[in-house]
Each structure stands twice: as structure tokens, then as C-alpha cells.
Coordinates of C-alpha atoms in Angstrom, one line a residue:
M203 CA 46.6 49.5 33.6
S204 CA 49.9 48.5 32.5
D205 CA 53.5 50.2 33.2
S206 CA 56.4 50.9 31.0
Y207 CA 57.7 47.4 31.1
G208 CA 54.5 45.8 30.0
V209 CA 53.1 44.4 33.3
S210 CA 49.5 44.5 33.7
R211 CA 48.7 46.0 37.1
S212 CA 45.4 46.2 39.2
L213 CA 44.5 49.7 40.5
G214 CA 46.9 50.7 43.2
S215 CA 48.1 48.7 46.1
R216 CA 47.5 48.9 49.7
L217 CA 49.6 48.2 53.0
F218 CA 47.8 46.4 55.7
G219 CA 48.5 45.4 59.3
D220 CA 47.8 42.1 61.0
R221 CA 45.5 39.7 59.2
P222 CA 44.6 35.8 59.1
S223 CA 47.0 34.4 56.5
R224 CA 48.5 31.0 55.5
R225 CA 51.8 32.2 56.5
G226 CA 50.6 32.7 60.0
V227 CA 49.9 29.2 61.3
L228 CA 47.8 30.1 64.3
A229 CA 46.6 33.6 63.2
A230 CA 43.8 32.2 60.9
A231 CA 40.3 32.1 62.2
G232 CA 38.5 28.9 62.7
L233 CA 41.1 26.8 64.3
G234 CA 40.1 23.1 64.6
V235 CA 39.8 19.9 63.0
A236 CA 38.7 19.9 59.2
G237 CA 35.6 18.5 58.0
A238 CA 35.3 14.7 57.4
V239 CA 38.1 13.6 55.0
L240 CA 36.7 12.1 51.8
G241 CA 37.4 8.2 51.5
T242 CA 37.4 5.9 48.6
A243 CA 33.7 5.2 49.4
V244 CA 32.6 8.8 48.6
G245 CA 31.8 9.2 44.8
S246 CA 34.5 6.5 43.9
S247 CA 34.5 3.1 42.4
Q248 CA 37.9 2.2 43.3
P249 CA 41.2 3.7 45.1
A250 CA 43.4 5.8 43.1
G251 CA 45.8 3.7 41.1
A252 CA 43.8 0.3 41.6
A253 CA 43.0 0.3 37.8
T254 CA 45.3 -1.7 35.4
R255 CA 45.0 1.0 33.1
R256 CA 47.9 3.5 33.6
W257 CA 46.8 7.0 34.6
W258 CA 49.3 10.1 35.3
V259 CA 49.1 13.7 36.3
D260 CA 50.5 15.6 33.5
T261 CA 52.5 19.0 33.6
D262 CA 50.6 22.4 33.8
D263 CA 51.3 23.4 30.4
V264 CA 49.3 20.9 28.5
P265 CA 46.2 22.2 26.8
H266 CA 43.4 23.2 29.2
V267 CA 39.7 22.8 29.2
R268 CA 39.5 25.6 31.8
T269 CA 40.7 26.9 35.1
W270 CA 38.8 26.5 38.5
M271 CA 38.7 29.1 41.1
S272 CA 36.9 29.8 44.3
W273 CA 35.5 33.3 45.4
P274 CA 36.6 34.6 48.9
S275 CA 33.6 35.4 51.0
R276 CA 34.2 35.1 54.8
K277 CA 35.0 37.8 56.8
S278 CA 35.8 35.4 59.7
V279 CA 38.9 34.4 57.7
W280 CA 39.8 37.7 56.0
G281 CA 38.4 40.4 58.1
R282 CA 38.7 43.9 56.9
Q283 CA 41.0 42.8 54.1
L284 CA 38.3 40.7 52.3
S285 CA 37.6 43.3 49.7
G286 CA 41.1 43.6 48.6
V287 CA 41.7 40.1 48.5
Q288 CA 38.3 39.8 46.3
Q289 CA 39.7 42.5 44.1
D290 CA 42.8 40.4 43.5
I291 CA 41.0 37.1 42.9
A292 CA 38.7 39.1 40.4
L293 CA 42.0 40.4 38.7
I294 CA 43.6 36.8 38.4
A295 CA 40.1 35.4 37.1
R296 CA 39.6 38.1 34.4
T297 CA 43.2 37.9 33.3
I298 CA 43.0 34.1 32.9
A299 CA 39.6 34.4 31.2
R300 CA 41.5 36.3 28.3
F301 CA 43.1 32.9 27.3
E302 CA 40.7 30.2 28.6
P303 CA 37.3 29.5 30.3
V304 CA 37.2 30.3 34.1
I305 CA 34.6 28.7 36.4
M306 CA 34.4 30.6 39.8
C307 CA 32.9 28.5 42.9
A308 CA 30.9 30.6 45.4
P309 CA 29.1 29.4 48.4
D310 CA 25.7 31.0 47.9
Q311 CA 23.6 33.1 45.7
E312 CA 24.5 36.5 47.6
T313 CA 28.2 36.0 47.2
A314 CA 27.9 34.7 43.6
A315 CA 26.3 38.0 42.8
T316 CA 29.3 39.8 44.3
A317 CA 31.8 37.6 42.2
R318 CA 30.0 38.3 39.2
S319 CA 30.0 41.9 39.7
W320 CA 33.8 41.8 40.3
C321 CA 34.6 39.3 37.6
G322 CA 32.5 40.3 34.8
P323 CA 30.7 38.3 32.1
G324 CA 33.8 36.5 31.0
V325 CA 33.9 34.3 34.2
T326 CA 31.3 31.7 35.0
V327 CA 30.2 31.7 38.5
I328 CA 28.5 28.8 40.0
T329 CA 26.9 27.8 43.5
S330 CA 26.5 24.2 43.0
I331 CA 30.0 23.5 44.5
P332 CA 30.1 25.6 47.8
T333 CA 33.5 26.4 49.0
D334 CA 34.9 28.1 52.3
D335 CA 37.8 30.1 50.9
L336 CA 39.8 30.7 47.7
W337 CA 42.7 28.1 47.8
M338 CA 41.5 26.0 44.7
R339 CA 44.9 24.6 44.2
D340 CA 44.6 22.7 47.4
I341 CA 41.0 21.8 47.5
A342 CA 40.1 20.8 43.9
P343 CA 40.7 17.5 42.4
V344 CA 44.0 16.6 40.6
F345 CA 43.2 15.7 37.2
R346 CA 44.9 12.6 35.5
R347 CA 44.9 11.6 32.0
D348 CA 45.5 8.0 30.3
G349 CA 46.9 8.8 26.9
R350 CA 43.9 7.5 25.1
G351 CA 41.4 10.3 25.5
G352 CA 40.4 9.3 29.0
R353 CA 40.4 11.6 32.1
D354 CA 39.7 11.0 35.7
A355 CA 40.1 12.8 39.0
I356 CA 41.6 12.1 42.3
G357 CA 41.0 13.9 45.8
L358 CA 44.0 14.4 48.1
N359 CA 41.7 14.1 51.3
F360 CA 42.2 17.8 52.0
N361 CA 42.0 18.3 55.9
G362 CA 42.5 22.0 56.5
W363 CA 46.3 21.9 56.3
G364 CA 46.6 19.3 59.0
G365 CA 43.6 20.5 61.0
K366 CA 44.7 24.0 61.3
Q367 CA 41.5 25.4 60.0
T368 CA 38.0 24.0 59.6
H369 CA 37.0 23.7 55.9
R370 CA 33.9 21.6 55.9
D371 CA 32.7 22.7 52.4
D372 CA 36.3 22.6 50.8
A373 CA 36.6 19.0 52.0
H374 CA 34.0 18.1 49.3
V375 CA 35.1 20.3 46.5
A376 CA 37.2 17.6 44.8
W377 CA 34.4 15.4 44.5
G378 CA 31.9 18.1 43.5
V379 CA 34.2 19.2 40.7
A380 CA 34.7 15.7 39.4
D381 CA 31.1 15.0 39.7
R382 CA 30.1 18.1 37.7
E383 CA 32.5 17.2 35.0
G384 CA 31.3 13.5 34.9
L385 CA 34.5 12.0 35.8
S386 CA 35.3 9.0 37.7
F387 CA 36.6 10.1 41.2
S388 CA 38.7 8.3 43.8
A389 CA 40.6 9.3 47.1
T390 CA 44.3 8.8 47.5
E391 CA 45.8 6.7 50.3
F392 CA 47.5 10.0 51.7
V393 CA 46.5 13.4 52.9
G394 CA 47.8 16.4 51.1
E395 CA 47.2 19.3 48.9
G396 CA 47.8 20.1 45.3
G397 CA 50.3 22.9 46.0
A398 CA 52.4 20.1 48.0
I399 CA 53.4 18.1 44.9
E400 CA 54.9 19.2 41.5
T401 CA 55.2 16.8 38.6
D402 CA 56.9 16.5 35.5
G403 CA 54.4 14.3 33.7
D404 CA 57.2 12.0 32.8
G405 CA 57.7 9.8 35.9
T406 CA 59.0 12.3 38.4
V407 CA 57.3 14.2 41.3
M408 CA 58.9 16.4 43.9
A409 CA 57.5 17.5 47.2
T410 CA 58.5 19.2 50.5
E411 CA 58.8 16.3 53.2
S412 CA 57.7 18.9 55.8
S413 CA 54.2 19.0 54.3
L414 CA 53.4 15.4 53.5
V415 CA 55.6 13.5 56.0
N416 CA 53.7 15.0 58.9
K417 CA 51.7 13.6 61.6
N418 CA 49.0 16.2 61.1
R419 CA 48.2 14.7 57.8
N420 CA 49.7 11.3 57.4
R421 CA 50.0 10.0 61.0
G422 CA 51.2 6.4 61.2
M423 CA 52.6 6.4 57.7
S424 CA 56.4 6.2 57.1
R425 CA 57.9 8.3 54.5
A426 CA 58.3 5.3 52.3
E427 CA 54.6 4.5 52.5
I428 CA 53.7 8.1 51.6
E429 CA 56.1 8.1 48.7
D430 CA 54.5 5.0 47.4
A431 CA 51.0 6.4 47.7
V432 CA 52.0 9.6 45.9
L433 CA 53.8 7.9 43.2
D434 CA 50.9 5.6 42.8
A435 CA 48.5 8.4 42.6
Y436 CA 50.4 10.5 40.2
G437 CA 51.4 7.6 37.9
A438 CA 55.1 8.4 38.6
D439 CA 58.1 6.4 39.3
K440 CA 60.5 8.7 41.4
M441 CA 59.9 11.1 44.1
I442 CA 62.5 14.0 44.9
W443 CA 62.1 15.1 48.3
V444 CA 63.2 18.5 49.8
P445 CA 63.1 18.8 53.5
G446 CA 61.0 22.1 53.9
I447 CA 60.0 23.7 57.0
K448 CA 57.3 22.6 59.5
G449 CA 55.2 24.7 61.5
K450 CA 56.2 27.9 60.1
D451 CA 53.2 28.6 58.0
I452 CA 49.8 26.9 57.7
T453 CA 50.8 24.6 54.6
D454 CA 54.0 23.3 56.2
D455 CA 56.0 24.7 53.3
H456 CA 54.4 23.9 49.8
I457 CA 56.8 23.4 47.0
D458 CA 54.9 25.5 44.6
V459 CA 56.1 28.8 46.0
T460 CA 59.8 28.0 45.4
S461 CA 60.3 25.1 43.0
R462 CA 58.4 24.2 39.9
F463 CA 58.6 21.6 37.0
V464 CA 58.7 23.4 33.7
R465 CA 59.1 20.3 31.6
P466 CA 60.6 16.9 32.0
G467 CA 64.3 17.4 33.1
V468 CA 63.8 21.1 33.7
V469 CA 63.1 22.8 37.0
M470 CA 62.8 26.6 38.1
V471 CA 63.8 27.6 41.6
Q472 CA 63.5 31.0 43.1
V473 CA 66.4 32.0 45.3
P474 CA 66.4 35.3 47.5
P475 CA 68.6 38.1 47.5
A476 CA 72.1 37.4 48.8
G477 CA 71.5 39.5 52.0
R478 CA 68.5 37.5 53.1
D479 CA 69.0 34.8 55.8
D480 CA 65.7 34.1 57.2
V481 CA 64.2 30.5 57.4
W482 CA 62.6 30.8 54.0
A483 CA 65.7 32.1 52.3
R484 CA 67.7 29.0 53.8
D485 CA 65.1 26.7 52.5
A486 CA 64.9 28.1 49.0
R487 CA 68.8 27.9 48.8
E488 CA 68.6 24.3 50.2
Q489 CA 65.9 23.4 47.5
F490 CA 68.2 24.9 44.7
A491 CA 71.2 22.6 46.0
L492 CA 69.2 19.5 46.3
L493 CA 67.7 19.9 43.0
T494 CA 70.7 20.9 41.2
A495 CA 72.1 17.6 42.2
A496 CA 69.1 15.4 41.5
T497 CA 68.4 13.3 38.7
D498 CA 64.8 12.4 37.5
A499 CA 63.0 9.1 36.9
R500 CA 64.7 8.8 33.4
G501 CA 68.1 9.2 34.9
R502 CA 68.5 12.8 33.6
R503 CA 70.4 15.3 35.9
L504 CA 68.0 18.1 36.3
R505 CA 68.5 21.5 34.6
V506 CA 67.7 24.0 37.2
I507 CA 66.7 27.5 36.2
R508 CA 67.7 30.0 38.8
V509 CA 65.1 32.9 39.3
E510 CA 66.2 35.9 41.5
G511 CA 63.6 36.9 44.0
P512 CA 62.7 40.7 44.3
D513 CA 65.0 42.9 46.4
T514 CA 62.2 45.1 47.5
V515 CA 58.3 44.7 47.6
R516 CA 55.4 47.2 48.2
S517 CA 54.0 45.3 51.2
K518 CA 55.3 45.4 54.6
D519 CA 53.4 42.6 55.9
A520 CA 55.5 39.7 57.5
N521 CA 53.4 37.1 55.8
F522 CA 53.8 38.4 52.4
V523 CA 54.9 35.8 49.8
D524 CA 57.3 37.4 47.2
S525 CA 57.1 34.5 44.8
Y526 CA 57.3 34.8 40.9
L527 CA 57.2 31.0 40.7
N528 CA 53.7 30.7 42.1
F529 CA 52.6 31.3 38.6
H530 CA 49.7 29.6 36.6
V531 CA 50.2 28.4 33.2
V532 CA 47.1 28.9 30.8
N533 CA 46.5 28.3 27.1
G534 CA 48.9 30.7 25.4
A535 CA 50.2 32.5 28.6
V536 CA 51.8 32.5 32.0
I537 CA 50.1 34.4 34.7
T538 CA 52.6 35.6 37.3
A539 CA 53.0 38.4 40.0
Q540 CA 55.0 41.4 40.2
F541 CA 56.2 43.3 43.1
G542 CA 57.3 46.9 41.9
D543 CA 60.9 46.0 41.8
R544 CA 61.2 46.7 38.1
P545 CA 64.6 45.3 37.4
K546 CA 63.8 42.0 39.2
D547 CA 60.2 42.0 37.9
A548 CA 61.6 42.3 34.4
E549 CA 64.0 39.5 34.8
A550 CA 61.5 37.0 36.2
A551 CA 59.4 37.8 33.0
R552 CA 62.2 37.2 30.7
A553 CA 63.0 33.9 32.6
L554 CA 59.4 32.6 32.1
A555 CA 59.1 33.7 28.6
A556 CA 62.3 31.7 27.9
A557 CA 61.0 28.7 29.7
Y558 CA 57.5 28.8 28.0
P559 CA 58.3 30.0 24.5
G560 CA 55.3 31.1 22.5
R561 CA 53.4 32.2 25.6
E562 CA 52.7 35.7 26.8
V563 CA 53.9 36.4 30.2
V564 CA 51.6 38.5 32.0
Q565 CA 52.5 40.1 35.6
I566 CA 49.9 41.4 37.8
D567 CA 49.8 43.0 41.2
V568 CA 48.1 40.8 43.7
D569 CA 49.7 42.2 46.8
R570 CA 46.7 41.6 49.0
L571 CA 46.4 38.0 48.2
M572 CA 50.1 37.5 48.7
A573 CA 50.0 39.1 52.1
G574 CA 47.6 36.3 52.9
G575 CA 50.3 33.6 52.3
G576 CA 49.6 32.3 48.8
G577 CA 49.4 33.4 45.2
I578 CA 48.2 32.9 41.8
H579 CA 49.0 29.1 41.5
C580 CA 47.6 28.6 45.0
S581 CA 44.2 30.2 44.0
T582 CA 43.9 28.2 40.7
M583 CA 43.5 24.6 39.4
H584 CA 43.8 23.6 35.8
E585 CA 41.7 21.1 34.2
P586 CA 43.5 19.5 31.2
L587 CA 42.0 18.3 28.0
P588 CA 41.8 14.5 27.5

């Protein structure tokens, strides 16, 4: 369906009570140390960055081969909310499939059949790369290019967001995707997730210190050592750190909820309504202030586009992520959320349309997913063309 201001919507929205979520650090099921971390010996001929050839991670808006997603199937994670989250993931997949191919990974034939029935024929569902949950941004490989038609893939050694959940299958997804695509694969020298790092494709990356400079991921490494490893893996020259928040959500505060590179020299930051003063609001304002004063690897003062967060949302869940900026850029479009706050939803759509000229902005209702602590960007990973 679509409402009067051009926003595609799923059928209705529901309000739920307590649930496992990414915002609730210890509420999620399956607490414990994640499956074995992939090292450079697994499907890899050399460590990331070891080749003399220059590889880099490009911006999200380069032309894509496809988008990768993962089907949520475990009641041990989602409980009675599973069906609603599946509906939202299917909506995201169908929306993206209007613009580019989508591959949905499912853990087995039974769940694959469910995924196909929800997603329809426009989405390819496979079982050859089993997954534990839906957060493909964090478990998939990060794809790199060399500017000469070459591509490879790097794995960020996913360990269940610092051992907060057990994800034995998810720990192997990065290698599995690279293997299916016939790409050279290597593991980075740090532990992290794709949602923790933003890149401009022109030498600059930014990340929340709380997520990467954390003993639950990179024990024994200094911030300088982690920075060097990230820059090496991403083919970048400068890191912009924002402090972030440790221990308040399962990700330790991923940057892709609040601050995003649009293109070299340009960043979008979502700030909360003036009356909000919770820890997340203060974090967003701090990110805005730091990035407004920052320069990139080329010496440019960053242009920061301010996006106002919604004043009201439909969900009453304390874990709800009301982020317009957890969007996914696809070929010809930008897929983002809407929250039922018509003026703010429309403002966000206009800001994204101006930031990505020539692309259609499609806003969808994925309240159930976002009550689980993540959003559209968190559940997708783009695969760029060579």
C-alpha cells in the first residue's frame, strides 16, 4: 500500500511487548561465545591488505551486482515476534528486488520454502550458505575493488558482537558468500562488523570507538593498532573516530544507525528532537558535533547534512531504532524506513532525494524489525560490480 505522501507501506503495524533484541544486550537468546572466528587460513591465500595491488572498499552507491540478505527463522531468537519480523524482511527483499537482484540465505529447505512464499519469485532463496539470523550487514563479507575490474572479499571475523550471542553458522557466511561468487577471500586483522564502519571510498573511514576498540572484540590491541588494521583492510588513509556507547546495545553502538557517508566529503547525521536527552540522543549530538569539525583524508572539511529524527513513532518498544539513516542504497533507489510521523518522514525523504539525485526514495514500514534493534541497512549487504 502507499499513503498520501508516497511512502510504500506493509500491511499495518503491531505493537509488541518484551522480546530478544539487538538493543537489549543481555535479553537475546543464546548467550555465549560465538563460533570459531575465521582466520586467514580459511579460504584465504593471504591476509587482507598483503597484496601489493591496491584494493579499497567503495561507497554504497556504486552500481551493484545484487543485494545479499538472510532469512530469520529461529524462535529461540525472536519468540512470538518471528512472523512479524519475517514479514518485514520479506517486504525489504521484495522492495529491493524492484531495482536489483536479491539473494536470500536460509538455513534449511523448510525455512527456504517459507522464505520463498513470503518473498515471491523475484527473490532467489538459497540454502547453500546457512545462517543463524538476519543481520547480513554484520556477517557478510565486505567487497573490495581494485579499479581494474577486479574484486575480492574480506571477512571481519564476526564473533557474535563480542560473544554476546552464539552464531556458529553466521561466523562462516563471509567465506561462504565469497566462495559462491568465486572471489579471493581473506580475513582482517581485527574483529568487527560491517555496520560498525562507514567509508567514503576516497580514503576516509569512520567508526564508533565503543564497538571496535573493545576487549570483547579486539582484546590486546590498542586503538592505533585497530585503526591501522581497519585502514589497511578498507584501503583507506584516515580514520574518524566517534566515541559511541559501550554496553547499551548488543552492537556497542554501530555508526550506521546515526552517521552515514553519502559521497566523499559529505556525511548525513540524524539528530533527535530537542526534547530528547537519553543516552542515544546525546550520542547522536556528539557525532554531529565531531563530524562537523572533522576533515577527511583529502583535507576537506566535511559537509554534514542534518536529518531530524521523528517526533513520534508507532512502536512503544524501548528497543526501537527510529533511524531514517539505516537506509540501503540500491541501483536507482534508496530504501529507508518511515515511522508514521508524516512531517518528519517527508523531510527525511526529501533529504535523501537531494543527497542521492536521480534515485527514487522508497520508505517502508518495518517497525517489527526495528523494534529488534536494527533496520534495513543492518539486514542487507550490497555486492558491487567490478
